């Protein structure tokens, strides 16, 4: 991978990581469209460390409170009743599904899951699910001609059951095209949470999952067996973090006043275009993808 390629992919990573449109799929699609080799799952996982650092900086006050309160809850029963302490435990609980499934299906994630047809179906399927969830949320909030609006849940009402369900939704992001933020926010809307709360918990839940995945894949970067060198990977990580920070601020403002529908239509349109291009033979569904030894 050249420095220019890593710069472009870093910008793409930062622009798409926090939007419900899948950063891993866009990195794969941009590489295919430009005729570059697929940078691979390891590059994607490590470069996402930069965008997670952006989350740590943007939510630094919230995270500091959560970590401090969670640490106190280890020795104090009274501290366990605090919302921040519960949030710390719920982030841990919600991270378990993706950690277990990520290790279990590692070979599939790096190989068959990178099929462009699967990515296209993922774009369309989650686009439809997000659209339905967003419409139901809007109807519940506004009510109707014969009923009053129903208040949506916020993070103060998050419990272990919902934390686990959020985590199971997040595990769907192991399939490129699903989008980590997209699936968790969709799940949150179906569970009855408002858009801002679903997005906030989605971003917090991503921290251990993404940092853990990135650390796990570090060994695949550089060296004789590494698909991508360290220099370009670091550049993409830094650029992704800088761009991602700006996107977080914009997106949190957006969802407080608008719906997810523009992202819904974008996902469906991209999925349909990919299927058409693969169907007419313009794109090879495994174009540029590395061969994975399944032995």
mmCIF file of C-alpha atoms in Angstrom:
data_model
loop_
_atom_site.group_PDB
_atom_site.id
_atom_site.type_symbol
_atom_site.label_atom_id
_atom_site.label_comp_id
_atom_site.label_asym_id
_atom_site.label_seq_id
_atom_site.Cartn_x
_atom_site.Cartn_y
_atom_site.Cartn_z
ATOM 1 C CA UNK A 1 0.000 0.000 0.000
ATOM 2 C CA UNK A 2 1.314 3.443 -0.931
ATOM 3 C CA UNK A 3 1.236 6.521 1.291
ATOM 4 C CA UNK A 4 -1.372 8.101 -0.985
ATOM 5 C CA UNK A 5 -3.622 5.058 -0.731
ATOM 6 C CA UNK A 6 -3.334 5.025 3.059
ATOM 7 C CA UNK A 7 -4.152 8.752 3.191
ATOM 8 C CA UNK A 8 -7.327 8.281 1.138
ATOM 9 C CA UNK A 9 -8.407 5.217 3.125
ATOM 10 C CA UNK A 10 -7.733 7.066 6.384
ATOM 11 C CA UNK A 11 -10.054 9.883 5.286
ATOM 12 C CA UNK A 12 -12.691 7.310 4.283
ATOM 13 C CA UNK A 13 -12.315 5.585 7.656
ATOM 14 C CA UNK A 14 -12.834 8.831 9.538
ATOM 15 C CA UNK A 15 -15.799 9.926 7.423
ATOM 16 C CA UNK A 16 -17.698 6.636 7.681
ATOM 17 C CA UNK A 17 -16.829 5.049 11.045
ATOM 18 C CA UNK A 18 -19.504 6.846 13.056
ATOM 19 C CA UNK A 19 -22.194 7.011 10.397
ATOM 20 C CA UNK A 20 -24.520 4.016 9.900
ATOM 21 C CA UNK A 21 -22.988 3.185 6.505
ATOM 22 C CA UNK A 22 -20.031 0.864 7.389
ATOM 23 C CA UNK A 23 -16.439 2.059 7.322
ATOM 24 C CA UNK A 24 -15.029 -1.427 6.631
ATOM 25 C CA UNK A 25 -17.247 -1.806 3.555
ATOM 26 C CA UNK A 26 -16.319 1.634 2.238
ATOM 27 C CA UNK A 27 -12.616 0.934 2.625
ATOM 28 C CA UNK A 28 -13.139 -2.299 0.684
ATOM 29 C CA UNK A 29 -15.247 -0.573 -1.985
ATOM 30 C CA UNK A 30 -12.885 2.379 -2.445
ATOM 31 C CA UNK A 31 -9.962 -0.036 -2.873
ATOM 32 C CA UNK A 32 -11.900 -2.059 -5.458
ATOM 33 C CA UNK A 33 -13.066 1.046 -7.331
ATOM 34 C CA UNK A 34 -9.534 2.439 -7.509
ATOM 35 C CA UNK A 35 -8.060 -0.899 -8.558
ATOM 36 C CA UNK A 36 -6.039 -1.222 -5.347
ATOM 37 C CA UNK A 37 -5.525 -4.505 -3.474
ATOM 38 C CA UNK A 38 -7.958 -5.090 -0.633
ATOM 39 C CA UNK A 39 -6.148 -3.656 2.433
ATOM 40 C CA UNK A 40 -7.628 -6.509 4.474
ATOM 41 C CA UNK A 41 -9.460 -6.876 7.754
ATOM 42 C CA UNK A 42 -6.284 -6.307 9.806
ATOM 43 C CA UNK A 43 -5.646 -2.870 8.278
ATOM 44 C CA UNK A 44 -9.272 -1.901 8.844
ATOM 45 C CA UNK A 45 -9.220 -3.061 12.474
ATOM 46 C CA UNK A 46 -5.945 -1.286 13.311
ATOM 47 C CA UNK A 47 -6.878 1.957 11.511
ATOM 48 C CA UNK A 48 -10.104 2.049 13.527
ATOM 49 C CA UNK A 49 -7.996 2.613 16.647
ATOM 50 C CA UNK A 50 -7.617 6.218 15.484
ATOM 51 C CA UNK A 51 -11.343 6.807 15.291
ATOM 52 C CA UNK A 52 -11.837 5.205 18.695
ATOM 53 C CA UNK A 53 -9.269 7.598 20.134
ATOM 54 C CA UNK A 54 -11.479 10.355 18.708
ATOM 55 C CA UNK A 55 -14.366 8.906 20.749
ATOM 56 C CA UNK A 56 -12.193 8.844 23.866
ATOM 57 C CA UNK A 57 -11.374 12.527 23.373
ATOM 58 C CA UNK A 58 -14.909 13.640 22.437
ATOM 59 C CA UNK A 59 -16.567 11.768 25.321
ATOM 60 C CA UNK A 60 -13.601 12.192 27.706
ATOM 61 C CA UNK A 61 -15.671 13.672 30.550
ATOM 62 C CA UNK A 62 -18.329 10.954 30.326
ATOM 63 C CA UNK A 63 -15.707 8.216 30.071
ATOM 64 C CA UNK A 64 -13.721 9.580 33.017
ATOM 65 C CA UNK A 65 -16.875 9.559 35.167
ATOM 66 C CA UNK A 66 -17.810 6.054 34.042
ATOM 67 C CA UNK A 67 -14.345 4.591 34.661
ATOM 68 C CA UNK A 68 -14.030 6.287 38.066
ATOM 69 C CA UNK A 69 -17.490 5.226 39.203
ATOM 70 C CA UNK A 70 -17.005 1.679 37.853
ATOM 71 C CA UNK A 71 -13.694 1.351 39.717
ATOM 72 C CA UNK A 72 -15.387 2.461 42.956
ATOM 73 C CA UNK A 73 -18.156 -0.082 42.399
ATOM 74 C CA UNK A 74 -15.587 -2.877 42.662
ATOM 75 C CA UNK A 75 -15.246 -2.170 46.382
ATOM 76 C CA UNK A 76 -18.372 -0.189 47.265
ATOM 77 C CA UNK A 77 -21.946 -1.509 47.148
ATOM 78 C CA UNK A 78 -23.260 2.029 47.278
ATOM 79 C CA UNK A 79 -21.288 3.006 44.163
ATOM 80 C CA UNK A 80 -22.895 0.134 42.222
ATOM 81 C CA UNK A 81 -26.194 2.023 42.275
ATOM 82 C CA UNK A 82 -24.728 4.976 40.390
ATOM 83 C CA UNK A 83 -25.677 5.339 36.738
ATOM 84 C CA UNK A 84 -22.053 5.731 35.627
ATOM 85 C CA UNK A 85 -21.007 2.563 37.442
ATOM 86 C CA UNK A 86 -23.871 0.618 35.855
ATOM 87 C CA UNK A 87 -22.884 2.031 32.469
ATOM 88 C CA UNK A 88 -19.359 0.726 32.941
ATOM 89 C CA UNK A 89 -20.618 -2.774 33.690
ATOM 90 C CA UNK A 90 -23.116 -2.649 30.822
ATOM 91 C CA UNK A 91 -20.398 -1.671 28.331
ATOM 92 C CA UNK A 92 -18.409 -4.714 29.472
ATOM 93 C CA UNK A 93 -21.438 -7.021 29.237
ATOM 94 C CA UNK A 94 -22.409 -5.657 25.827
ATOM 95 C CA UNK A 95 -18.880 -6.205 24.478
ATOM 96 C CA UNK A 96 -18.806 -9.947 25.165
ATOM 97 C CA UNK A 97 -20.802 -11.158 22.109
ATOM 98 C CA UNK A 98 -18.631 -9.439 19.497
ATOM 99 C CA UNK A 99 -15.420 -10.504 21.245
ATOM 100 C CA UNK A 100 -16.413 -14.182 21.294
ATOM 101 C CA UNK A 101 -17.846 -14.242 17.771
ATOM 102 C CA UNK A 102 -14.978 -12.159 16.366
ATOM 103 C CA UNK A 103 -12.400 -14.723 17.448
ATOM 104 C CA UNK A 104 -14.625 -17.645 16.430
ATOM 105 C CA UNK A 105 -15.245 -16.384 12.893
ATOM 106 C CA UNK A 106 -11.871 -14.674 12.288
ATOM 107 C CA UNK A 107 -11.109 -16.686 9.124
ATOM 108 C CA UNK A 108 -14.533 -15.944 7.658
ATOM 109 C CA UNK A 109 -14.198 -12.227 8.421
ATOM 110 C CA UNK A 110 -10.863 -12.088 6.588
ATOM 111 C CA UNK A 111 -12.056 -14.237 3.671
ATOM 112 C CA UNK A 112 -15.627 -15.092 2.552
ATOM 113 C CA UNK A 113 -17.233 -12.198 4.429
ATOM 114 C CA UNK A 114 -15.398 -9.760 2.114
ATOM 115 C CA UNK A 115 -17.460 -10.944 -0.861
ATOM 116 C CA UNK A 116 -18.988 -7.849 -2.485
ATOM 117 C CA UNK A 117 -22.343 -9.609 -2.870
ATOM 118 C CA UNK A 118 -22.548 -10.184 0.884
ATOM 119 C CA UNK A 119 -21.566 -6.555 1.476
ATOM 120 C CA UNK A 120 -24.312 -5.425 -0.911
ATOM 121 C CA UNK A 121 -26.983 -7.536 0.801
ATOM 122 C CA UNK A 122 -25.750 -6.208 4.168
ATOM 123 C CA UNK A 123 -26.138 -2.636 2.930
ATOM 124 C CA UNK A 124 -29.694 -3.283 1.784
ATOM 125 C CA UNK A 125 -30.803 -5.399 4.758
ATOM 126 C CA UNK A 126 -29.581 -2.974 7.415
ATOM 127 C CA UNK A 127 -30.846 -0.023 5.380
ATOM 128 C CA UNK A 128 -34.360 -1.482 5.467
ATOM 129 C CA UNK A 129 -34.087 -2.405 9.170
ATOM 130 C CA UNK A 130 -32.801 1.064 10.097
ATOM 131 C CA UNK A 131 -35.588 2.673 8.081
ATOM 132 C CA UNK A 132 -38.273 0.617 9.819
ATOM 133 C CA UNK A 133 -36.762 1.266 13.266
ATOM 134 C CA UNK A 134 -36.462 4.989 12.597
ATOM 135 C CA UNK A 135 -40.065 5.194 11.337
ATOM 136 C CA UNK A 136 -41.376 3.332 14.398
ATOM 137 C CA UNK A 137 -39.395 5.646 16.674
ATOM 138 C CA UNK A 138 -40.780 8.729 14.935
ATOM 139 C CA UNK A 139 -44.358 7.418 15.174
ATOM 140 C CA UNK A 140 -43.925 6.585 18.866
ATOM 141 C CA UNK A 141 -42.573 10.052 19.627
ATOM 142 C CA UNK A 142 -45.212 11.973 17.676
ATOM 143 C CA UNK A 143 -48.161 9.726 18.460
ATOM 144 C CA UNK A 144 -50.989 10.054 15.977
ATOM 145 C CA UNK A 145 -54.414 11.482 15.455
ATOM 146 C CA UNK A 146 -55.923 9.405 18.247
ATOM 147 C CA UNK A 147 -53.067 8.896 20.695
ATOM 148 C CA UNK A 148 -50.372 10.851 22.456
ATOM 149 C CA UNK A 149 -46.694 10.354 21.793
ATOM 150 C CA UNK A 150 -44.898 7.676 23.810
ATOM 151 C CA UNK A 151 -41.671 8.768 25.532
ATOM 152 C CA UNK A 152 -38.591 6.880 24.323
ATOM 153 C CA UNK A 153 -36.140 5.343 26.778
ATOM 154 C CA UNK A 154 -32.831 6.994 27.650
ATOM 155 C CA UNK A 155 -29.581 5.641 29.089
ATOM 156 C CA UNK A 156 -30.839 5.936 32.652
ATOM 157 C CA UNK A 157 -33.220 3.085 31.826
ATOM 158 C CA UNK A 158 -30.571 0.840 30.267
ATOM 159 C CA UNK A 159 -30.470 -2.564 31.993
ATOM 160 C CA UNK A 160 -28.531 -5.826 31.653
ATOM 161 C CA UNK A 161 -31.065 -7.343 29.247
ATOM 162 C CA UNK A 162 -30.892 -4.371 26.903
ATOM 163 C CA UNK A 163 -27.101 -4.207 27.249
ATOM 164 C CA UNK A 164 -26.793 -7.821 26.078
ATOM 165 C CA UNK A 165 -29.225 -7.205 23.203
ATOM 166 C CA UNK A 166 -27.251 -4.133 22.146
ATOM 167 C CA UNK A 167 -24.158 -6.348 22.202
ATOM 168 C CA UNK A 168 -25.778 -8.999 20.015
ATOM 169 C CA UNK A 169 -26.755 -6.343 17.491
ATOM 170 C CA UNK A 170 -23.189 -5.014 17.539
ATOM 171 C CA UNK A 171 -21.860 -8.507 16.723
ATOM 172 C CA UNK A 172 -23.585 -8.249 13.322
ATOM 173 C CA UNK A 173 -20.942 -5.641 12.440
ATOM 174 C CA UNK A 174 -18.448 -8.488 11.963
ATOM 175 C CA UNK A 175 -19.958 -8.742 8.477
ATOM 176 C CA UNK A 176 -18.554 -5.904 6.308
ATOM 177 C CA UNK A 177 -21.389 -3.677 5.184
ATOM 178 C CA UNK A 178 -23.429 -4.006 8.361
ATOM 179 C CA UNK A 179 -21.824 -1.022 10.176
ATOM 180 C CA UNK A 180 -21.065 -1.171 13.889
ATOM 181 C CA UNK A 181 -22.784 2.121 14.642
ATOM 182 C CA UNK A 182 -25.625 1.283 12.268
ATOM 183 C CA UNK A 183 -26.554 -2.074 13.786
ATOM 184 C CA UNK A 184 -26.300 -0.919 17.399
ATOM 185 C CA UNK A 185 -28.338 2.215 16.754
ATOM 186 C CA UNK A 186 -30.916 0.169 14.844
ATOM 187 C CA UNK A 187 -31.111 -2.271 17.735
ATOM 188 C CA UNK A 188 -31.443 0.597 20.183
ATOM 189 C CA UNK A 189 -34.349 2.098 18.265
ATOM 190 C CA UNK A 190 -36.129 -1.272 18.161
ATOM 191 C CA UNK A 191 -35.559 -1.568 21.925
ATOM 192 C CA UNK A 192 -37.364 1.733 22.428
ATOM 193 C CA UNK A 193 -34.446 4.142 22.991
ATOM 194 C CA UNK A 194 -34.313 7.640 21.544
ATOM 195 C CA UNK A 195 -31.830 8.360 18.747
ATOM 196 C CA UNK A 196 -29.334 10.296 20.869
ATOM 197 C CA UNK A 197 -29.220 7.625 23.615
ATOM 198 C CA UNK A 198 -28.864 4.799 21.087
ATOM 199 C CA UNK A 199 -26.007 6.640 19.372
ATOM 200 C CA UNK A 200 -24.254 7.528 22.633
ATOM 201 C CA UNK A 201 -24.314 3.958 23.947
ATOM 202 C CA UNK A 202 -23.301 2.700 20.495
ATOM 203 C CA UNK A 203 -20.165 4.849 20.569
ATOM 204 C CA UNK A 204 -19.297 3.845 24.150
ATOM 205 C CA UNK A 205 -19.914 0.163 23.385
ATOM 206 C CA UNK A 206 -17.563 0.350 20.406
ATOM 207 C CA UNK A 207 -14.550 1.402 22.510
ATOM 208 C CA UNK A 208 -13.553 -1.982 23.993
ATOM 209 C CA UNK A 209 -14.636 -3.878 20.860
ATOM 210 C CA UNK A 210 -12.642 -1.761 18.414
ATOM 211 C CA UNK A 211 -9.582 -1.240 20.609
ATOM 212 C CA UNK A 212 -9.533 -4.967 21.378
ATOM 213 C CA UNK A 213 -9.901 -5.903 17.708
ATOM 214 C CA UNK A 214 -7.193 -3.445 16.689
ATOM 215 C CA UNK A 215 -4.773 -4.731 19.317
ATOM 216 C CA UNK A 216 -5.509 -8.336 18.295
ATOM 217 C CA UNK A 217 -4.712 -7.573 14.639
ATOM 218 C CA UNK A 218 -1.499 -5.613 15.311
ATOM 219 C CA UNK A 219 0.567 -8.735 14.663
ATOM 220 C CA UNK A 220 -0.766 -8.839 11.088
ATOM 221 C CA UNK A 221 0.752 -5.446 10.213
ATOM 222 C CA UNK A 222 4.284 -5.164 8.842
ATOM 223 C CA UNK A 223 6.931 -7.866 8.931
ATOM 224 C CA UNK A 224 7.339 -10.620 6.375
ATOM 225 C CA UNK A 225 3.736 -11.831 6.605
ATOM 226 C CA UNK A 226 2.015 -8.495 7.094
ATOM 227 C CA UNK A 227 -0.171 -7.404 4.188
ATOM 228 C CA UNK A 228 0.300 -3.685 4.911
ATOM 229 C CA UNK A 229 3.394 -1.890 6.217
ATOM 230 C CA UNK A 230 3.445 -0.010 9.501
ATOM 231 C CA UNK A 231 4.020 3.462 8.022
ATOM 232 C CA UNK A 232 0.893 3.635 5.837
ATOM 233 C CA UNK A 233 -1.173 2.007 8.590
ATOM 234 C CA UNK A 234 -0.116 4.624 11.139
ATOM 235 C CA UNK A 235 -0.864 7.429 8.664
ATOM 236 C CA UNK A 236 -4.358 6.063 7.994
ATOM 237 C CA UNK A 237 -4.948 5.680 11.743
ATOM 238 C CA UNK A 238 -3.960 9.282 12.527
ATOM 239 C CA UNK A 239 -5.906 10.765 9.605
ATOM 240 C CA UNK A 240 -8.961 8.656 10.460
ATOM 241 C CA UNK A 241 -8.885 9.909 14.042
ATOM 242 C CA UNK A 242 -8.686 13.589 13.056
ATOM 243 C CA UNK A 243 -11.485 13.334 10.506
ATOM 244 C CA UNK A 244 -13.551 11.103 12.800
ATOM 245 C CA UNK A 245 -13.524 13.651 15.618
ATOM 246 C CA UNK A 246 -15.184 16.248 13.379
ATOM 247 C CA UNK A 247 -17.731 13.691 12.160
ATOM 248 C CA UNK A 248 -18.753 12.745 15.732
ATOM 249 C CA UNK A 249 -19.541 16.362 16.581
ATOM 250 C CA UNK A 250 -21.560 16.799 13.384
ATOM 251 C CA UNK A 251 -23.427 13.496 13.739
ATOM 252 C CA UNK A 252 -24.454 14.004 17.377
ATOM 253 C CA UNK A 253 -25.998 17.338 16.369
ATOM 254 C CA UNK A 254 -27.665 15.801 13.305
ATOM 255 C CA UNK A 255 -29.487 13.002 15.127
ATOM 256 C CA UNK A 256 -30.828 15.376 17.774
ATOM 257 C CA UNK A 257 -32.916 17.127 15.121
ATOM 258 C CA UNK A 258 -33.173 14.808 12.091
ATOM 259 C CA UNK A 259 -33.969 11.238 11.122
ATOM 260 C CA UNK A 260 -31.752 8.453 9.778
ATOM 261 C CA UNK A 261 -33.605 8.295 6.448
ATOM 262 C CA UNK A 262 -30.847 9.872 4.281
ATOM 263 C CA UNK A 263 -28.521 7.078 5.436
ATOM 264 C CA UNK A 264 -31.249 4.493 4.799
ATOM 265 C CA UNK A 265 -31.657 5.513 1.156
ATOM 266 C CA UNK A 266 -27.902 5.780 0.694
ATOM 267 C CA UNK A 267 -27.373 2.234 1.989
ATOM 268 C CA UNK A 268 -30.069 0.760 -0.226
ATOM 269 C CA UNK A 269 -28.807 2.624 -3.309
ATOM 270 C CA UNK A 270 -25.192 1.526 -2.781
ATOM 271 C CA UNK A 271 -26.252 -2.084 -2.203
ATOM 272 C CA UNK A 272 -28.324 -2.152 -5.393
ATOM 273 C CA UNK A 273 -25.505 -0.591 -7.466
ATOM 274 C CA UNK A 274 -22.982 -3.149 -6.182
ATOM 275 C CA UNK A 275 -25.300 -6.043 -7.039
ATOM 276 C CA UNK A 276 -25.882 -4.635 -10.539
ATOM 277 C CA UNK A 277 -22.157 -4.166 -11.183
ATOM 278 C CA UNK A 278 -21.382 -7.675 -9.965
ATOM 279 C CA UNK A 279 -24.339 -9.097 -11.902
ATOM 280 C CA UNK A 280 -23.215 -7.645 -15.244
ATOM 281 C CA UNK A 281 -19.617 -8.677 -14.654
ATOM 282 C CA UNK A 282 -18.112 -5.223 -14.119
ATOM 283 C CA UNK A 283 -16.974 -6.227 -10.625
ATOM 284 C CA UNK A 284 -15.521 -9.515 -9.435
ATOM 285 C CA UNK A 285 -17.191 -10.236 -6.054
ATOM 286 C CA UNK A 286 -13.800 -11.130 -4.537
ATOM 287 C CA UNK A 287 -11.826 -8.453 -6.423
ATOM 288 C CA UNK A 288 -8.506 -7.740 -4.755
ATOM 289 C CA UNK A 289 -9.319 -9.846 -1.708
ATOM 290 C CA UNK A 290 -6.401 -11.773 -0.181
ATOM 291 C CA UNK A 291 -6.451 -15.526 -0.222
ATOM 292 C CA UNK A 292 -6.967 -16.947 3.248
ATOM 293 C CA UNK A 293 -5.560 -20.299 4.196
ATOM 294 C CA UNK A 294 -8.478 -22.209 5.618
ATOM 295 C CA UNK A 295 -6.384 -25.166 6.772
#
